[in-house]
Amino acid sequence: ALALDPRQVYHTYTLGTPMISKEVRILLVKKGTAKYTIGYQKYSIKAGDLLMVPPNVILSMDWKSDDFYPYGLTFTLQFAELDTLNNARILSMLDEVLHLKLDGVDITMLSSFFLKMKYFLDNGTPDLSGFKSIIKSFLYMLLPLSGQNKCKA
């Protein structure tokens, strides 16, 4: 289970309609704003924000601006081979919603991961081991950021 284009994710359900997400969902907002309800908590995200939603939570996209465009990634823990004890630090980061306000350097660095993943998908059948490595590298890059720059919901 893997999707990179956030527009695919948005068209699978109606705005304001709750759904249970079985996958990890990561959005890096390039422009615009949106409002989500995740569990019982409300989140407003805007350009420069990163929102990571853990699996098995109820979420809904309540509203989005016309210019809202995030990079998006959706994957299962099993696909990324993160369901092992060797990835305990990443798994603990995925226990809760992560909402970060990023600076320009972090935005550029994390955007490059989305572009690498898009390149893999756009060029035929991706090398899944390489793709999984990119996902893991992306998550390891988030580890130090997850302890700082947190936004209040």
PDB file of C-alpha atoms in Angstrom, residues 15-68:
ATOM      1  CA  LEU A  15     -14.315  16.656   2.641  1.00  0.00           C
ATOM      2  CA  GLY A  16     -15.556  16.497   6.224  1.00  0.00           C
ATOM      3  CA  THR A  17     -16.252  12.766   6.098  1.00  0.00           C
ATOM      4  CA  PRO A  18     -14.288  10.852   8.747  1.00  0.00           C
ATOM      5  CA  MET A  19     -12.320   7.797   7.721  1.00  0.00           C
ATOM      6  CA  ILE A  20     -10.047   5.345   9.476  1.00  0.00           C
ATOM      7  CA  SER A  21      -6.560   5.575   8.086  1.00  0.00           C
ATOM      8  CA  LYS A  22      -4.778   2.224   8.157  1.00  0.00           C
ATOM      9  CA  GLU A  23      -1.591   3.770   6.759  1.00  0.00           C
ATOM     10  CA  VAL A  24       0.948   6.352   7.854  1.00  0.00           C
ATOM     11  CA  ARG A  25       0.108   9.628   6.085  1.00  0.00           C
ATOM     12  CA  ILE A  26       2.647  12.396   5.675  1.00  0.00           C
ATOM     13  CA  LEU A  27       1.916  15.800   4.166  1.00  0.00           C
ATOM     14  CA  LEU A  28       4.503  18.501   3.531  1.00  0.00           C
ATOM     15  CA  VAL A  29       2.509  21.607   2.621  1.00  0.00           C
ATOM     16  CA  LYS A  30       3.995  23.511  -0.321  1.00  0.00           C
ATOM     17  CA  LYS A  31       1.260  26.160  -0.519  1.00  0.00           C
ATOM     18  CA  GLY A  32      -2.184  26.959   0.777  1.00  0.00           C
ATOM     19  CA  THR A  33      -3.905  25.906   3.979  1.00  0.00           C
ATOM     20  CA  ALA A  34      -6.126  23.088   5.206  1.00  0.00           C
ATOM     21  CA  LYS A  35      -7.948  21.992   8.345  1.00  0.00           C
ATOM     22  CA  TYR A  36      -8.042  18.424   9.608  1.00  0.00           C
ATOM     23  CA  THR A  37      -9.657  16.616  12.494  1.00  0.00           C
ATOM     24  CA  ILE A  38      -7.508  13.737  13.698  1.00  0.00           C
ATOM     25  CA  GLY A  39      -9.026  11.775  16.538  1.00  0.00           C
ATOM     26  CA  TYR A  40     -10.701  14.531  18.545  1.00  0.00           C
ATOM     27  CA  GLN A  41      -8.043  17.159  17.845  1.00  0.00           C
ATOM     28  CA  LYS A  42      -8.266  19.942  15.224  1.00  0.00           C
ATOM     29  CA  TYR A  43      -5.219  20.836  13.105  1.00  0.00           C
ATOM     30  CA  SER A  44      -4.670  23.809  10.815  1.00  0.00           C
ATOM     31  CA  ILE A  45      -1.795  23.342   8.407  1.00  0.00           C
ATOM     32  CA  LYS A  46      -0.218  25.830   6.044  1.00  0.00           C
ATOM     33  CA  ALA A  47       2.759  26.226   3.730  1.00  0.00           C
ATOM     34  CA  GLY A  48       5.919  25.080   5.508  1.00  0.00           C
ATOM     35  CA  ASP A  49       4.109  22.642   7.804  1.00  0.00           C
ATOM     36  CA  LEU A  50       4.578  18.915   7.959  1.00  0.00           C
ATOM     37  CA  LEU A  51       1.759  16.723   9.239  1.00  0.00           C
ATOM     38  CA  MET A  52       2.363  13.048   9.951  1.00  0.00           C
ATOM     39  CA  VAL A  53      -0.627  10.920  10.918  1.00  0.00           C
ATOM     40  CA  PRO A  54      -0.050   7.500  12.487  1.00  0.00           C
ATOM     41  CA  PRO A  55      -1.945   4.433  11.301  1.00  0.00           C
ATOM     42  CA  ASN A  56      -5.279   3.352  12.756  1.00  0.00           C
ATOM     43  CA  VAL A  57      -6.706   6.766  13.593  1.00  0.00           C
ATOM     44  CA  ILE A  58      -9.889   8.506  12.532  1.00  0.00           C
ATOM     45  CA  LEU A  59      -9.267  11.577  10.429  1.00  0.00           C
ATOM     46  CA  SER A  60     -11.111  13.952   8.186  1.00  0.00           C
ATOM     47  CA  MET A  61     -10.040  16.793   5.978  1.00  0.00           C
ATOM     48  CA  ASP A  62     -12.535  19.450   6.986  1.00  0.00           C
ATOM     49  CA  TRP A  63     -11.530  22.249   4.632  1.00  0.00           C
ATOM     50  CA  LYS A  64      -8.794  23.221   2.172  1.00  0.00           C
ATOM     51  CA  SER A  65      -7.998  26.402   0.326  1.00  0.00           C
ATOM     52  CA  ASP A  66      -8.244  26.382  -3.460  1.00  0.00           C
ATOM     53  CA  ASP A  67      -4.448  26.656  -3.742  1.00  0.00           C
ATOM     54  CA  PHE A  68      -3.705  23.906  -1.193  1.00  0.00           C
TER      55      PHE A  68
END
